[in-house]
Amino acid sequence: QIIKALGLHLTDLIVIADDISLSIGSLRIRLSGRSGGHKGLNSIIESLGSIDFARVKIGAGIPPEGVALEKWVVSDFEDKMAPLLFEVIENACKAIELMVDIQRHIKSLILDLAIIGPNRAVESGRTRHILTLHEDVIALFLEHIHYEVHATIP
């Protein structure tokens, strides 16, 4: 309801979540997908009625033996992990900024195509410019987003 009230679309939504299948300090970007058993993501999917939203997953690691999962994911990190956590949070912020930038470029591309129309675009040579922009944006996305960050815990 909030998304509709603000005039947004699911493609405007970026969810940040922990992920125990990733080691602490890792970062993974997904543009859509199922919950993978994550209760928070499952709740969001149920509320939205869709899996079509981006998510930034930050590694929480597997809980140590004898520690319940529910307790592990809400527990405090050890002080020695602060540098690693600052790095992964900084990288997550950069990734989100880039995702928003890419979304803006894609919306601009769609608007350009809608305004000039595909036939006029071909005649004016604008199609080539638009497709080049699109390829550049995709290349930028793949270069900066499609990665996992791994760091050593001190």
PDB file of C-alpha atoms in Angstrom:
ATOM      1  CA  GLN A   1       0.000   0.000   0.000  1.00  0.00           C
ATOM      2  CA  ILE A   2       2.835   2.395   0.800  1.00  0.00           C
ATOM      3  CA  ILE A   3       4.472   1.782  -2.570  1.00  0.00           C
ATOM      4  CA  LYS A   4       1.223   2.566  -4.388  1.00  0.00           C
ATOM      5  CA  ALA A   5       0.498   5.583  -2.161  1.00  0.00           C
ATOM      6  CA  LEU A   6       3.901   7.060  -3.028  1.00  0.00           C
ATOM      7  CA  GLY A   7       3.379   6.386  -6.733  1.00  0.00           C
ATOM      8  CA  LEU A   8       6.263   3.929  -6.850  1.00  0.00           C
ATOM      9  CA  HIS A   9       6.707   0.581  -8.549  1.00  0.00           C
ATOM     10  CA  LEU A  10       8.282  -2.637  -7.290  1.00  0.00           C
ATOM     11  CA  THR A  11      11.309  -1.839  -9.441  1.00  0.00           C
ATOM     12  CA  ASP A  12      11.867   1.216  -7.223  1.00  0.00           C
ATOM     13  CA  LEU A  13      12.156  -0.962  -4.110  1.00  0.00           C
ATOM     14  CA  ILE A  14      15.522  -2.130  -2.772  1.00  0.00           C
ATOM     15  CA  VAL A  15      15.419  -4.336   0.328  1.00  0.00           C
ATOM     16  CA  ILE A  16      18.481  -4.822   2.518  1.00  0.00           C
ATOM     17  CA  ALA A  17      18.631  -8.145   4.359  1.00  0.00           C
ATOM     18  CA  ASP A  18      21.040 -10.367   6.217  1.00  0.00           C
ATOM     19  CA  ASP A  19      21.940 -13.734   4.705  1.00  0.00           C
ATOM     20  CA  ILE A  20      23.404 -16.616   6.697  1.00  0.00           C
ATOM     21  CA  SER A  21      24.411 -18.442   3.514  1.00  0.00           C
ATOM     22  CA  LEU A  22      26.988 -15.692   2.908  1.00  0.00           C
ATOM     23  CA  SER A  23      30.098 -15.357   5.025  1.00  0.00           C
ATOM     24  CA  ILE A  24      30.353 -12.325   7.261  1.00  0.00           C
ATOM     25  CA  GLY A  25      31.588  -9.426   5.167  1.00  0.00           C
ATOM     26  CA  SER A  26      30.120 -10.691   1.886  1.00  0.00           C
ATOM     27  CA  LEU A  27      27.652  -8.730  -0.182  1.00  0.00           C
ATOM     28  CA  ARG A  28      25.304 -10.087  -2.865  1.00  0.00           C
ATOM     29  CA  ILE A  29      22.877  -8.240  -5.118  1.00  0.00           C
ATOM     30  CA  ARG A  30      19.749  -9.874  -6.501  1.00  0.00           C
ATOM     31  CA  LEU A  31      17.288  -8.081  -8.763  1.00  0.00           C
ATOM     32  CA  SER A  32      14.469 -10.498  -7.899  1.00  0.00           C
ATOM     33  CA  GLY A  33      13.954 -13.971  -6.496  1.00  0.00           C
ATOM     34  CA  ARG A  34      12.384 -16.076  -3.817  1.00  0.00           C
ATOM     35  CA  SER A  35      12.935 -15.668  -0.096  1.00  0.00           C
ATOM     36  CA  GLY A  36      15.404 -18.535   0.258  1.00  0.00           C
ATOM     37  CA  GLY A  37      13.800 -19.298   3.611  1.00  0.00           C
ATOM     38  CA  HIS A  38      14.471 -15.795   4.978  1.00  0.00           C
ATOM     39  CA  LYS A  39      11.462 -14.949   7.129  1.00  0.00           C
ATOM     40  CA  GLY A  40      11.742 -11.188   6.576  1.00  0.00           C
ATOM     41  CA  LEU A  41      11.993 -11.515   2.798  1.00  0.00           C
ATOM     42  CA  ASN A  42       9.150 -14.024   2.836  1.00  0.00           C
ATOM     43  CA  SER A  43       6.978 -11.529   4.721  1.00  0.00           C
ATOM     44  CA  ILE A  44       7.792  -8.792   2.183  1.00  0.00           C
ATOM     45  CA  ILE A  45       7.034 -11.123  -0.739  1.00  0.00           C
ATOM     46  CA  GLU A  46       3.714 -12.091   0.817  1.00  0.00           C
ATOM     47  CA  SER A  47       2.804  -8.447   1.467  1.00  0.00           C
ATOM     48  CA  LEU A  48       3.733  -7.331  -2.050  1.00  0.00           C
ATOM     49  CA  GLY A  49       2.416 -10.430  -3.784  1.00  0.00           C
ATOM     50  CA  SER A  50       5.562 -10.452  -5.903  1.00  0.00           C
ATOM     51  CA  ILE A  51       9.221 -11.499  -5.927  1.00  0.00           C
ATOM     52  CA  ASP A  52      10.117  -8.761  -8.407  1.00  0.00           C
ATOM     53  CA  PHE A  53      12.081  -6.340  -6.245  1.00  0.00           C
ATOM     54  CA  ALA A  54      15.808  -5.876  -5.741  1.00  0.00           C
ATOM     55  CA  ARG A  55      17.580  -6.940  -2.618  1.00  0.00           C
ATOM     56  CA  VAL A  56      21.025  -6.349  -1.187  1.00  0.00           C
ATOM     57  CA  LYS A  57      22.074  -9.295   0.948  1.00  0.00           C
ATOM     58  CA  ILE A  58      24.742  -8.810   3.593  1.00  0.00           C
ATOM     59  CA  GLY A  59      26.494 -11.900   4.921  1.00  0.00           C
ATOM     60  CA  ALA A  60      25.797 -12.820   8.532  1.00  0.00           C
ATOM     61  CA  GLY A  61      27.531 -16.193   8.428  1.00  0.00           C
ATOM     62  CA  ILE A  62      26.351 -19.467   9.872  1.00  0.00           C
ATOM     63  CA  PRO A  63      25.663 -19.409  13.622  1.00  0.00           C
ATOM     64  CA  PRO A  64      28.202 -21.163  15.814  1.00  0.00           C
ATOM     65  CA  GLU A  65      27.230 -24.576  17.082  1.00  0.00           C
ATOM     66  CA  GLY A  66      24.727 -24.341  19.914  1.00  0.00           C
ATOM     67  CA  VAL A  67      23.502 -20.834  18.978  1.00  0.00           C
ATOM     68  CA  ALA A  68      19.936 -20.640  17.665  1.00  0.00           C
ATOM     69  CA  LEU A  69      19.522 -18.969  14.273  1.00  0.00           C
ATOM     70  CA  GLU A  70      16.948 -16.498  15.636  1.00  0.00           C
ATOM     71  CA  LYS A  71      19.382 -15.437  18.340  1.00  0.00           C
ATOM     72  CA  TRP A  72      22.365 -15.268  15.971  1.00  0.00           C
ATOM     73  CA  VAL A  73      20.831 -12.872  13.447  1.00  0.00           C
ATOM     74  CA  VAL A  74      19.852 -10.312  16.097  1.00  0.00           C
ATOM     75  CA  SER A  75      23.017 -10.565  18.192  1.00  0.00           C
ATOM     76  CA  ASP A  76      25.723  -7.884  18.282  1.00  0.00           C
ATOM     77  CA  PHE A  77      28.898  -8.320  16.254  1.00  0.00           C
ATOM     78  CA  GLU A  78      32.226  -8.585  18.030  1.00  0.00           C
ATOM     79  CA  ASP A  79      34.205  -5.326  18.218  1.00  0.00           C
ATOM     80  CA  LYS A  80      37.071  -6.803  16.159  1.00  0.00           C
ATOM     81  CA  MET A  81      34.675  -7.094  13.205  1.00  0.00           C
ATOM     82  CA  ALA A  82      33.974  -3.335  13.049  1.00  0.00           C
ATOM     83  CA  PRO A  83      36.405  -2.581  10.159  1.00  0.00           C
ATOM     84  CA  LEU A  84      34.948  -5.405   8.087  1.00  0.00           C
ATOM     85  CA  LEU A  85      31.379  -4.284   8.798  1.00  0.00           C
ATOM     86  CA  PHE A  86      32.164  -0.675   7.900  1.00  0.00           C
ATOM     87  CA  GLU A  87      33.645  -1.888   4.604  1.00  0.00           C
ATOM     88  CA  VAL A  88      30.647  -4.046   3.683  1.00  0.00           C
ATOM     89  CA  ILE A  89      28.181  -1.283   4.654  1.00  0.00           C
ATOM     90  CA  GLU A  90      30.134   1.226   2.556  1.00  0.00           C
ATOM     91  CA  ASN A  91      30.106  -1.189  -0.402  1.00  0.00           C
ATOM     92  CA  ALA A  92      26.376  -1.832   0.061  1.00  0.00           C
ATOM     93  CA  CYS A  93      25.724   1.929  -0.009  1.00  0.00           C
ATOM     94  CA  LYS A  94      27.780   2.315  -3.200  1.00  0.00           C
ATOM     95  CA  ALA A  95      25.918  -0.589  -4.800  1.00  0.00           C
ATOM     96  CA  ILE A  96      22.543   0.913  -3.889  1.00  0.00           C
ATOM     97  CA  GLU A  97      23.555   4.328  -5.264  1.00  0.00           C
ATOM     98  CA  LEU A  98      24.615   2.665  -8.500  1.00  0.00           C
ATOM     99  CA  MET A  99      21.385   0.628  -8.682  1.00  0.00           C
ATOM    100  CA  VAL A 100      19.352   3.830  -8.300  1.00  0.00           C
ATOM    101  CA  ASP A 101      21.483   5.541 -10.961  1.00  0.00           C
ATOM    102  CA  ILE A 102      21.008   2.651 -13.367  1.00  0.00           C
ATOM    103  CA  GLN A 103      17.260   2.660 -12.726  1.00  0.00           C
ATOM    104  CA  ARG A 104      17.189   6.384 -13.549  1.00  0.00           C
ATOM    105  CA  HIS A 105      19.078   5.782 -16.820  1.00  0.00           C
ATOM    106  CA  ILE A 106      16.768   2.940 -17.800  1.00  0.00           C
ATOM    107  CA  LYS A 107      13.678   5.088 -17.133  1.00  0.00           C
ATOM    108  CA  SER A 108      15.230   7.856 -19.239  1.00  0.00           C
ATOM    109  CA  LEU A 109      15.907   5.385 -22.039  1.00  0.00           C
ATOM    110  CA  ILE A 110      12.300   4.186 -21.971  1.00  0.00           C
ATOM    111  CA  LEU A 111      11.043   7.774 -21.969  1.00  0.00           C
ATOM    112  CA  ASP A 112      13.314   8.658 -24.920  1.00  0.00           C
ATOM    113  CA  LEU A 113      11.979   5.719 -26.911  1.00  0.00           C
ATOM    114  CA  ALA A 114       8.393   6.631 -26.048  1.00  0.00           C
ATOM    115  CA  ILE A 115       8.849  10.294 -27.033  1.00  0.00           C
ATOM    116  CA  ILE A 116      10.727   9.897 -30.304  1.00  0.00           C
ATOM    117  CA  GLY A 117       9.203   6.527 -31.273  1.00  0.00           C
ATOM    118  CA  PRO A 118      11.129   3.637 -32.781  1.00  0.00           C
ATOM    119  CA  ASN A 119      10.674   4.713 -36.445  1.00  0.00           C
ATOM    120  CA  ARG A 120      11.789   8.316 -35.898  1.00  0.00           C
ATOM    121  CA  ALA A 121      14.653   7.071 -33.756  1.00  0.00           C
ATOM    122  CA  VAL A 122      15.991   4.981 -36.628  1.00  0.00           C
ATOM    123  CA  GLU A 123      15.618   7.849 -39.086  1.00  0.00           C
ATOM    124  CA  SER A 124      17.350  10.338 -36.831  1.00  0.00           C
ATOM    125  CA  GLY A 125      20.160   8.026 -35.830  1.00  0.00           C
ATOM    126  CA  ARG A 126      19.098   8.392 -32.188  1.00  0.00           C
ATOM    127  CA  THR A 127      18.544   4.645 -31.804  1.00  0.00           C
ATOM    128  CA  ARG A 128      22.248   3.982 -31.964  1.00  0.00           C
ATOM    129  CA  HIS A 129      22.882   6.559 -29.230  1.00  0.00           C
ATOM    130  CA  ILE A 130      20.167   5.090 -27.014  1.00  0.00           C
ATOM    131  CA  LEU A 131      21.365   1.505 -27.489  1.00  0.00           C
ATOM    132  CA  THR A 132      24.929   2.570 -26.734  1.00  0.00           C
ATOM    133  CA  LEU A 133      23.761   4.239 -23.536  1.00  0.00           C
ATOM    134  CA  HIS A 134      21.861   1.081 -22.623  1.00  0.00           C
ATOM    135  CA  GLU A 135      24.934  -1.123 -23.239  1.00  0.00           C
ATOM    136  CA  ASP A 136      27.104   1.270 -21.215  1.00  0.00           C
ATOM    137  CA  VAL A 137      24.660   1.161 -18.305  1.00  0.00           C
ATOM    138  CA  ILE A 138      24.549  -2.643 -18.378  1.00  0.00           C
ATOM    139  CA  ALA A 139      28.355  -2.821 -18.537  1.00  0.00           C
ATOM    140  CA  LEU A 140      28.592  -0.410 -15.613  1.00  0.00           C
ATOM    141  CA  PHE A 141      26.101  -2.497 -13.672  1.00  0.00           C
ATOM    142  CA  LEU A 142      27.986  -5.730 -14.303  1.00  0.00           C
ATOM    143  CA  GLU A 143      31.320  -4.138 -13.487  1.00  0.00           C
ATOM    144  CA  HIS A 144      30.270  -2.601 -10.178  1.00  0.00           C
ATOM    145  CA  ILE A 145      27.343  -4.630  -8.883  1.00  0.00           C
ATOM    146  CA  HIS A 146      27.796  -8.257  -9.843  1.00  0.00           C
ATOM    147  CA  TYR A 147      30.324  -9.210  -7.228  1.00  0.00           C
ATOM    148  CA  GLU A 148      30.740 -10.443  -3.742  1.00  0.00           C
ATOM    149  CA  VAL A 149      33.007  -8.648  -1.323  1.00  0.00           C
ATOM    150  CA  HIS A 150      35.138 -10.863   0.869  1.00  0.00           C
ATOM    151  CA  ALA A 151      37.411  -9.566   3.574  1.00  0.00           C
ATOM    152  CA  THR A 152      39.453 -11.201   6.271  1.00  0.00           C
ATOM    153  CA  ILE A 153      38.258 -10.933   9.842  1.00  0.00           C
ATOM    154  CA  PRO A 154      41.113  -9.566  11.981  1.00  0.00           C
TER     155      PRO A 154
END
